[in-house]
Amino acid sequence: MPADTVVLRDDDERYPSLTTHGWSVTARSWGARLELTDGHEQCWVAALDGLPPEDVCRELSAADVTAALALDSATARDYPGGVATAHERLTAVRASPAAGRRGFGVLDADQNLVAMTFVDVVDVVGAEAEVDFTVVARHRRGRGLATAVKAASLLALKRAGVTTVRTGGSDENSGILAANQALGFQVDEHWPTLTAANGPASVPSHP
Ligand SMILES: CC(C)(COP(=O)(O)OP(=O)(O)OC[C@H]1O[C@@H](n2cnc3c(N)ncnc32)[C@H](O)[C@@H]1OP(=O)(O)O)[C@@H](O)C(=O)NCCC(=O)NCCS
């Protein structure tokens, strides 16, 4: 992150001091949380049912790494927002599903991977997970694929005993905000990105 940029939660005690000392908000991001309850399952299943019949939504495996890297490469510049929500390009390791990192995808009639989401199971006992990223091929956006692939991940994580999932993104990203809302996520954190007007400056420490 550049020395003149800092990302703070909006209830951080340093926030008012920075804004009165020439730092200004240059981007905004959010965090959201979802408790995986039985009550949500119906809407996740409905999201999956909304996929066109020729599409297949399934968990990704080691055999999908090349396709995942190709989709990531084609969409790497599409993530809106600033440093707080910058997308880290996939590597072969990060594209390889494992016990603590599960991937889900949508494949079209020609077996092309057209949507994917990767989720890290972060809690030691596996009860909490965090979405790394979700992406849809440009030519397939706006037709429910992001909502469906995230729904598939939530159903599988719940079956595996995960109880809470966190996700996040940029305020500019209306698409992923709407998808998350449809799946039951509630935004519970706001993270402004502040930039110093006069170049690198020190960030006040906590009082
Ligand atoms: C964000 C993204 C994943 C959304 O995928 P998608 O398949 O188009 O999303 P869906 O079709 O499931 O749409 C979900 C909702 O968002 C809305 N939406 C989708 N794109 C939108 C846009 N550009 N602006 C406003 N709303 C949008 C849809 O209308 C839908 O709302 P609804 O449930 O009220 O009908 C896709 O645009 C993308 O890959 N962007 C680049 C990567 C990215 O930003 N990923 C998210 C951060 S990890």
mmCIF file of C-alpha atoms and ligand atoms in Angstrom:
data_model
loop_
_atom_site.group_PDB
_atom_site.id
_atom_site.type_symbol
_atom_site.label_atom_id
_atom_site.label_comp_id
_atom_site.label_asym_id
_atom_site.label_seq_id
_atom_site.Cartn_x
_atom_site.Cartn_y
_atom_site.Cartn_z
ATOM 1 C CA MET A 1 0.000 0.000 0.000
ATOM 2 C CA PRO A 2 1.386 3.499 -0.797
ATOM 3 C CA ALA A 3 2.787 5.402 2.230
ATOM 4 C CA ASP A 4 0.216 8.174 1.765
ATOM 5 C CA THR A 5 -2.746 5.781 1.911
ATOM 6 C CA VAL A 6 -4.425 4.077 4.838
ATOM 7 C CA VAL A 7 -7.517 1.903 5.186
ATOM 8 C CA LEU A 8 -9.341 2.243 8.518
ATOM 9 C CA ARG A 9 -12.655 1.038 9.816
ATOM 10 C CA ASP A 10 -14.991 4.029 10.078
ATOM 11 C CA ASP A 11 -15.217 3.701 13.881
ATOM 12 C CA ASP A 12 -11.396 3.838 14.255
ATOM 13 C CA GLU A 13 -10.422 6.551 16.761
ATOM 14 C CA ARG A 14 -7.808 7.942 14.317
ATOM 15 C CA TYR A 15 -10.337 8.596 11.583
ATOM 16 C CA PRO A 16 -11.600 12.080 12.728
ATOM 17 C CA SER A 17 -8.029 13.227 13.409
ATOM 18 C CA LEU A 18 -6.856 12.231 9.923
ATOM 19 C CA THR A 19 -9.717 13.971 8.158
ATOM 20 C CA THR A 20 -8.990 17.206 10.031
ATOM 21 C CA HIS A 21 -5.288 16.933 9.102
ATOM 22 C CA GLY A 22 -5.675 16.921 5.349
ATOM 23 C CA TRP A 23 -6.418 13.269 4.657
ATOM 24 C CA SER A 24 -9.438 12.700 2.449
ATOM 25 C CA VAL A 25 -11.547 9.681 1.628
ATOM 26 C CA THR A 26 -10.607 8.377 -1.817
ATOM 27 C CA ALA A 27 -12.479 5.048 -1.773
ATOM 28 C CA ARG A 28 -14.972 3.207 0.389
ATOM 29 C CA SER A 29 -15.366 -0.479 1.046
ATOM 30 C CA TRP A 30 -17.488 -2.697 3.257
ATOM 31 C CA GLY A 31 -17.564 -6.035 5.030
ATOM 32 C CA ALA A 32 -20.619 -8.237 5.298
ATOM 33 C CA ARG A 33 -21.573 -11.282 7.360
ATOM 34 C CA LEU A 34 -23.955 -14.175 6.929
ATOM 35 C CA GLU A 35 -25.019 -16.766 9.495
ATOM 36 C CA LEU A 36 -25.659 -19.999 7.614
ATOM 37 C CA THR A 37 -29.104 -20.926 8.896
ATOM 38 C CA ASP A 38 -31.740 -23.340 7.595
ATOM 39 C CA GLY A 39 -33.948 -20.313 6.876
ATOM 40 C CA HIS A 40 -31.625 -19.152 4.079
ATOM 41 C CA GLU A 41 -31.412 -22.425 2.196
ATOM 42 C CA GLN A 42 -34.553 -21.875 0.159
ATOM 43 C CA CYS A 43 -33.228 -18.669 -1.386
ATOM 44 C CA TRP A 44 -29.835 -20.268 -2.144
ATOM 45 C CA VAL A 45 -31.565 -23.172 -3.895
ATOM 46 C CA ALA A 46 -33.736 -20.687 -5.825
ATOM 47 C CA ALA A 47 -30.601 -18.832 -6.974
ATOM 48 C CA LEU A 48 -29.158 -22.099 -8.291
ATOM 49 C CA ASP A 49 -32.443 -23.012 -9.964
ATOM 50 C CA GLY A 50 -32.290 -19.689 -11.835
ATOM 51 C CA LEU A 51 -29.302 -20.846 -13.899
ATOM 52 C CA PRO A 52 -29.954 -21.699 -17.535
ATOM 53 C CA PRO A 53 -30.424 -25.491 -17.917
ATOM 54 C CA GLU A 54 -27.284 -25.882 -20.053
ATOM 55 C CA ASP A 55 -25.075 -24.459 -17.260
ATOM 56 C CA VAL A 56 -23.621 -26.737 -14.608
ATOM 57 C CA CYS A 57 -22.683 -25.367 -11.183
ATOM 58 C CA ARG A 58 -20.296 -27.544 -9.183
ATOM 59 C CA GLU A 59 -17.349 -27.592 -6.822
ATOM 60 C CA LEU A 60 -14.005 -27.064 -8.538
ATOM 61 C CA SER A 61 -11.167 -29.572 -8.336
ATOM 62 C CA ALA A 62 -7.503 -29.789 -9.296
ATOM 63 C CA ALA A 63 -8.639 -30.526 -12.864
ATOM 64 C CA ASP A 64 -10.098 -26.987 -13.097
ATOM 65 C CA VAL A 65 -6.924 -25.051 -12.207
ATOM 66 C CA THR A 66 -6.039 -24.152 -15.816
ATOM 67 C CA ALA A 67 -9.578 -22.914 -16.511
ATOM 68 C CA ALA A 68 -9.626 -20.910 -13.280
ATOM 69 C CA LEU A 69 -6.308 -19.245 -14.163
ATOM 70 C CA ALA A 70 -7.618 -18.406 -17.649
ATOM 71 C CA LEU A 71 -10.833 -16.838 -16.298
ATOM 72 C CA ASP A 72 -8.806 -14.894 -13.721
ATOM 73 C CA SER A 73 -6.463 -13.638 -16.421
ATOM 74 C CA ALA A 74 -9.364 -12.462 -18.621
ATOM 75 C CA THR A 75 -11.043 -10.561 -15.759
ATOM 76 C CA ALA A 76 -8.153 -9.350 -13.579
ATOM 77 C CA ARG A 77 -8.726 -5.688 -14.450
ATOM 78 C CA ASP A 78 -12.467 -5.734 -13.770
ATOM 79 C CA TYR A 79 -12.473 -5.303 -9.991
ATOM 80 C CA PRO A 80 -13.631 -1.809 -8.989
ATOM 81 C CA GLY A 81 -12.369 0.156 -5.974
ATOM 82 C CA GLY A 82 -9.000 1.106 -4.532
ATOM 83 C CA VAL A 83 -6.248 -0.619 -2.582
ATOM 84 C CA ALA A 84 -8.654 -2.070 -0.004
ATOM 85 C CA THR A 85 -10.416 -4.221 -2.578
ATOM 86 C CA ALA A 86 -7.613 -4.787 -5.086
ATOM 87 C CA HIS A 87 -7.769 -8.290 -6.541
ATOM 88 C CA GLU A 88 -4.717 -10.454 -6.019
ATOM 89 C CA ARG A 89 -4.106 -12.428 -9.204
ATOM 90 C CA LEU A 90 -4.571 -16.169 -8.868
ATOM 91 C CA THR A 91 -1.543 -18.412 -8.814
ATOM 92 C CA ALA A 92 -1.651 -22.139 -9.488
ATOM 93 C CA VAL A 93 -1.504 -22.696 -5.727
ATOM 94 C CA ARG A 94 -4.360 -20.297 -4.951
ATOM 95 C CA ALA A 95 -6.413 -21.770 -7.819
ATOM 96 C CA SER A 96 -6.039 -25.272 -6.374
ATOM 97 C CA PRO A 97 -8.921 -26.192 -4.080
ATOM 98 C CA ALA A 98 -7.952 -27.745 -0.748
ATOM 99 C CA ALA A 99 -9.628 -28.559 2.559
ATOM 100 C CA GLY A 100 -9.236 -24.970 3.760
ATOM 101 C CA ARG A 101 -9.847 -23.336 0.394
ATOM 102 C CA ARG A 102 -12.853 -24.378 -1.632
ATOM 103 C CA GLY A 103 -13.737 -23.239 -5.132
ATOM 104 C CA PHE A 104 -17.069 -23.391 -6.947
ATOM 105 C CA GLY A 105 -17.765 -22.686 -10.586
ATOM 106 C CA VAL A 106 -20.328 -22.502 -13.358
ATOM 107 C CA LEU A 107 -19.508 -24.284 -16.621
ATOM 108 C CA ASP A 108 -21.388 -23.559 -19.819
ATOM 109 C CA ALA A 109 -22.625 -26.038 -22.435
ATOM 110 C CA ASP A 110 -19.116 -26.147 -23.977
ATOM 111 C CA GLN A 111 -17.541 -26.894 -20.571
ATOM 112 C CA ASN A 112 -16.034 -23.403 -20.360
ATOM 113 C CA LEU A 113 -15.665 -22.039 -16.849
ATOM 114 C CA VAL A 114 -17.760 -18.838 -16.869
ATOM 115 C CA ALA A 115 -18.048 -18.024 -13.152
ATOM 116 C CA MET A 116 -16.109 -18.925 -10.022
ATOM 117 C CA THR A 117 -15.859 -18.138 -6.355
ATOM 118 C CA PHE A 118 -13.119 -19.118 -3.913
ATOM 119 C CA VAL A 119 -13.722 -19.301 -0.177
ATOM 120 C CA ASP A 120 -11.154 -19.728 2.602
ATOM 121 C CA VAL A 121 -12.197 -21.661 5.688
ATOM 122 C CA VAL A 122 -10.413 -19.503 8.241
ATOM 123 C CA ASP A 123 -11.520 -20.828 11.600
ATOM 124 C CA VAL A 124 -9.407 -23.611 13.125
ATOM 125 C CA VAL A 125 -12.446 -25.784 13.727
ATOM 126 C CA GLY A 126 -13.860 -24.878 10.345
ATOM 127 C CA ALA A 127 -16.815 -22.855 11.595
ATOM 128 C CA GLU A 128 -15.948 -19.602 9.837
ATOM 129 C CA ALA A 129 -15.179 -18.906 6.204
ATOM 130 C CA GLU A 130 -14.263 -15.851 4.153
ATOM 131 C CA VAL A 131 -14.944 -15.292 0.475
ATOM 132 C CA ASP A 132 -11.705 -14.511 -1.366
ATOM 133 C CA PHE A 133 -13.324 -13.375 -4.619
ATOM 134 C CA THR A 134 -16.145 -14.047 -7.051
ATOM 135 C CA VAL A 135 -15.972 -13.358 -10.754
ATOM 136 C CA VAL A 136 -18.086 -13.928 -13.865
ATOM 137 C CA ALA A 137 -16.886 -13.942 -17.483
ATOM 138 C CA ARG A 138 -17.723 -10.597 -19.107
ATOM 139 C CA HIS A 139 -20.087 -12.054 -21.686
ATOM 140 C CA ARG A 140 -22.181 -13.798 -19.003
ATOM 141 C CA ARG A 141 -22.667 -10.978 -16.469
ATOM 142 C CA GLY A 142 -26.053 -9.710 -15.264
ATOM 143 C CA ARG A 143 -27.758 -13.100 -15.551
ATOM 144 C CA GLY A 144 -27.545 -14.418 -11.996
ATOM 145 C CA LEU A 145 -24.294 -16.401 -12.260
ATOM 146 C CA ALA A 146 -22.513 -14.673 -9.374
ATOM 147 C CA THR A 147 -25.528 -15.148 -7.127
ATOM 148 C CA ALA A 148 -25.828 -18.817 -8.153
ATOM 149 C CA VAL A 149 -22.164 -19.742 -7.687
ATOM 150 C CA LYS A 150 -22.074 -18.044 -4.279
ATOM 151 C CA ALA A 151 -25.303 -19.849 -3.364
ATOM 152 C CA ALA A 152 -23.668 -23.181 -4.252
ATOM 153 C CA SER A 153 -20.716 -22.339 -2.005
ATOM 154 C CA LEU A 154 -23.002 -21.427 0.907
ATOM 155 C CA LEU A 155 -24.970 -24.675 0.617
ATOM 156 C CA ALA A 156 -21.754 -26.725 0.580
ATOM 157 C CA LEU A 157 -20.145 -24.798 3.423
ATOM 158 C CA LYS A 158 -23.243 -25.182 5.575
ATOM 159 C CA ARG A 159 -23.230 -28.930 4.905
ATOM 160 C CA ALA A 160 -19.568 -28.980 6.009
ATOM 161 C CA GLY A 161 -20.431 -27.350 9.337
ATOM 162 C CA VAL A 162 -19.448 -23.757 8.580
ATOM 163 C CA THR A 163 -21.698 -21.414 10.548
ATOM 164 C CA THR A 164 -20.559 -17.925 9.499
ATOM 165 C CA VAL A 165 -19.279 -16.514 6.205
ATOM 166 C CA ARG A 166 -17.750 -13.078 5.704
ATOM 167 C CA THR A 167 -17.299 -11.235 2.456
ATOM 168 C CA GLY A 168 -16.421 -7.724 1.367
ATOM 169 C CA GLY A 169 -16.011 -5.353 -1.524
ATOM 170 C CA SER A 170 -16.017 -1.849 -2.865
ATOM 171 C CA ASP A 171 -18.916 0.608 -2.468
ATOM 172 C CA GLU A 172 -18.667 1.016 -6.259
ATOM 173 C CA ASN A 173 -19.466 -2.652 -6.818
ATOM 174 C CA SER A 174 -23.280 -2.601 -7.090
ATOM 175 C CA GLY A 175 -23.345 -6.057 -8.683
ATOM 176 C CA ILE A 176 -21.688 -7.958 -5.838
ATOM 177 C CA LEU A 177 -23.561 -5.892 -3.225
ATOM 178 C CA ALA A 178 -26.884 -6.892 -4.810
ATOM 179 C CA ALA A 179 -25.840 -10.536 -5.130
ATOM 180 C CA ASN A 180 -24.810 -10.663 -1.464
ATOM 181 C CA GLN A 181 -28.022 -9.010 -0.336
ATOM 182 C CA ALA A 182 -30.080 -11.556 -2.287
ATOM 183 C CA LEU A 183 -28.191 -14.361 -0.502
ATOM 184 C CA GLY A 184 -28.791 -12.931 2.981
ATOM 185 C CA PHE A 185 -25.484 -11.156 3.735
ATOM 186 C CA GLN A 186 -25.722 -8.046 5.899
ATOM 187 C CA VAL A 187 -23.170 -5.259 5.632
ATOM 188 C CA ASP A 188 -21.776 -4.709 9.144
ATOM 189 C CA GLU A 189 -18.484 -2.876 8.520
ATOM 190 C CA HIS A 190 -17.473 0.204 6.540
ATOM 191 C CA TRP A 191 -13.821 0.824 5.625
ATOM 192 C CA PRO A 192 -12.892 4.232 4.142
ATOM 193 C CA THR A 193 -9.562 4.520 2.321
ATOM 194 C CA LEU A 194 -7.841 7.803 3.191
ATOM 195 C CA THR A 195 -5.133 9.513 1.193
ATOM 196 C CA ALA A 196 -2.879 12.308 2.466
ATOM 197 C CA ALA A 197 -3.248 15.490 0.439
ATOM 198 C CA ASN A 198 0.437 16.399 0.831
ATOM 199 C CA GLY A 199 2.076 13.052 0.210
ATOM 200 C CA PRO A 200 3.329 10.485 2.722
ATOM 201 C CA ALA A 201 2.499 11.352 6.324
ATOM 202 C CA SER A 202 2.392 9.443 9.549
ATOM 203 C CA VAL A 203 -0.808 7.878 10.752
ATOM 204 C CA PRO A 204 -1.569 8.741 14.394
ATOM 205 C CA SER A 205 -1.210 5.734 16.665
ATOM 206 C CA HIS A 206 -4.095 4.618 18.830
ATOM 207 C CA PRO A 207 -4.465 6.884 21.929
HETATM 208 C C1 LIG B 1 -19.633 -8.409 -9.639
HETATM 209 C C2 LIG B 1 -19.941 -9.620 -10.544
HETATM 210 C C3 LIG B 1 -19.289 -10.834 -9.923
HETATM 211 C C4 LIG B 1 -21.448 -9.786 -10.619
HETATM 212 O O1 LIG B 1 -21.713 -10.947 -11.397
HETATM 213 P P1 LIG B 1 -23.121 -11.162 -12.139
HETATM 214 O O2 LIG B 1 -23.215 -12.568 -12.536
HETATM 215 O O3 LIG B 1 -23.268 -10.142 -13.182
HETATM 216 O O4 LIG B 1 -24.134 -10.872 -10.946
HETATM 217 P P2 LIG B 1 -25.648 -11.374 -10.915
HETATM 218 O O5 LIG B 1 -26.171 -11.486 -12.301
HETATM 219 O O6 LIG B 1 -25.720 -12.570 -10.023
HETATM 220 O O7 LIG B 1 -26.342 -10.135 -10.283
HETATM 221 C C5 LIG B 1 -26.546 -9.981 -8.920
HETATM 222 C C6 LIG B 1 -27.337 -8.714 -8.722
HETATM 223 O O8 LIG B 1 -26.524 -7.600 -9.069
HETATM 224 C C7 LIG B 1 -27.151 -6.805 -10.042
HETATM 225 N N1 LIG B 1 -26.075 -6.352 -10.899
HETATM 226 C C8 LIG B 1 -25.229 -7.122 -11.610
HETATM 227 N N2 LIG B 1 -24.321 -6.328 -12.226
HETATM 228 C C9 LIG B 1 -24.616 -5.066 -11.867
HETATM 229 C C10 LIG B 1 -24.034 -3.808 -12.180
HETATM 230 N N3 LIG B 1 -22.957 -3.694 -12.964
HETATM 231 N N4 LIG B 1 -24.600 -2.700 -11.644
HETATM 232 C C11 LIG B 1 -25.672 -2.799 -10.845
HETATM 233 N N5 LIG B 1 -26.271 -3.977 -10.506
HETATM 234 C C12 LIG B 1 -25.739 -5.085 -11.027
HETATM 235 C C13 LIG B 1 -28.133 -7.725 -10.713
HETATM 236 O O9 LIG B 1 -29.212 -6.999 -11.266
HETATM 237 C C14 LIG B 1 -28.591 -8.572 -9.563
HETATM 238 O O10 LIG B 1 -29.499 -7.833 -8.769
HETATM 239 P P3 LIG B 1 -30.893 -8.469 -8.327
HETATM 240 O O11 LIG B 1 -30.545 -9.670 -7.493
HETATM 241 O O12 LIG B 1 -31.518 -7.370 -7.548
HETATM 242 O O13 LIG B 1 -31.559 -8.815 -9.614
HETATM 243 C C15 LIG B 1 -19.383 -9.381 -11.977
HETATM 244 O O14 LIG B 1 -19.819 -8.128 -12.437
HETATM 245 C C16 LIG B 1 -17.875 -9.436 -12.053
HETATM 246 O O15 LIG B 1 -17.306 -10.513 -12.311
HETATM 247 N N6 LIG B 1 -17.191 -8.295 -11.823
HETATM 248 C C17 LIG B 1 -15.731 -8.259 -11.803
HETATM 249 C C18 LIG B 1 -15.157 -8.925 -10.559
HETATM 250 C C19 LIG B 1 -15.767 -8.386 -9.295
HETATM 251 O O16 LIG B 1 -15.946 -7.187 -9.109
HETATM 252 N N7 LIG B 1 -16.041 -9.299 -8.349
HETATM 253 C C20 LIG B 1 -16.630 -8.947 -7.056
HETATM 254 C C21 LIG B 1 -15.609 -8.598 -6.029
HETATM 255 S S1 LIG B 1 -14.862 -10.050 -5.357
#
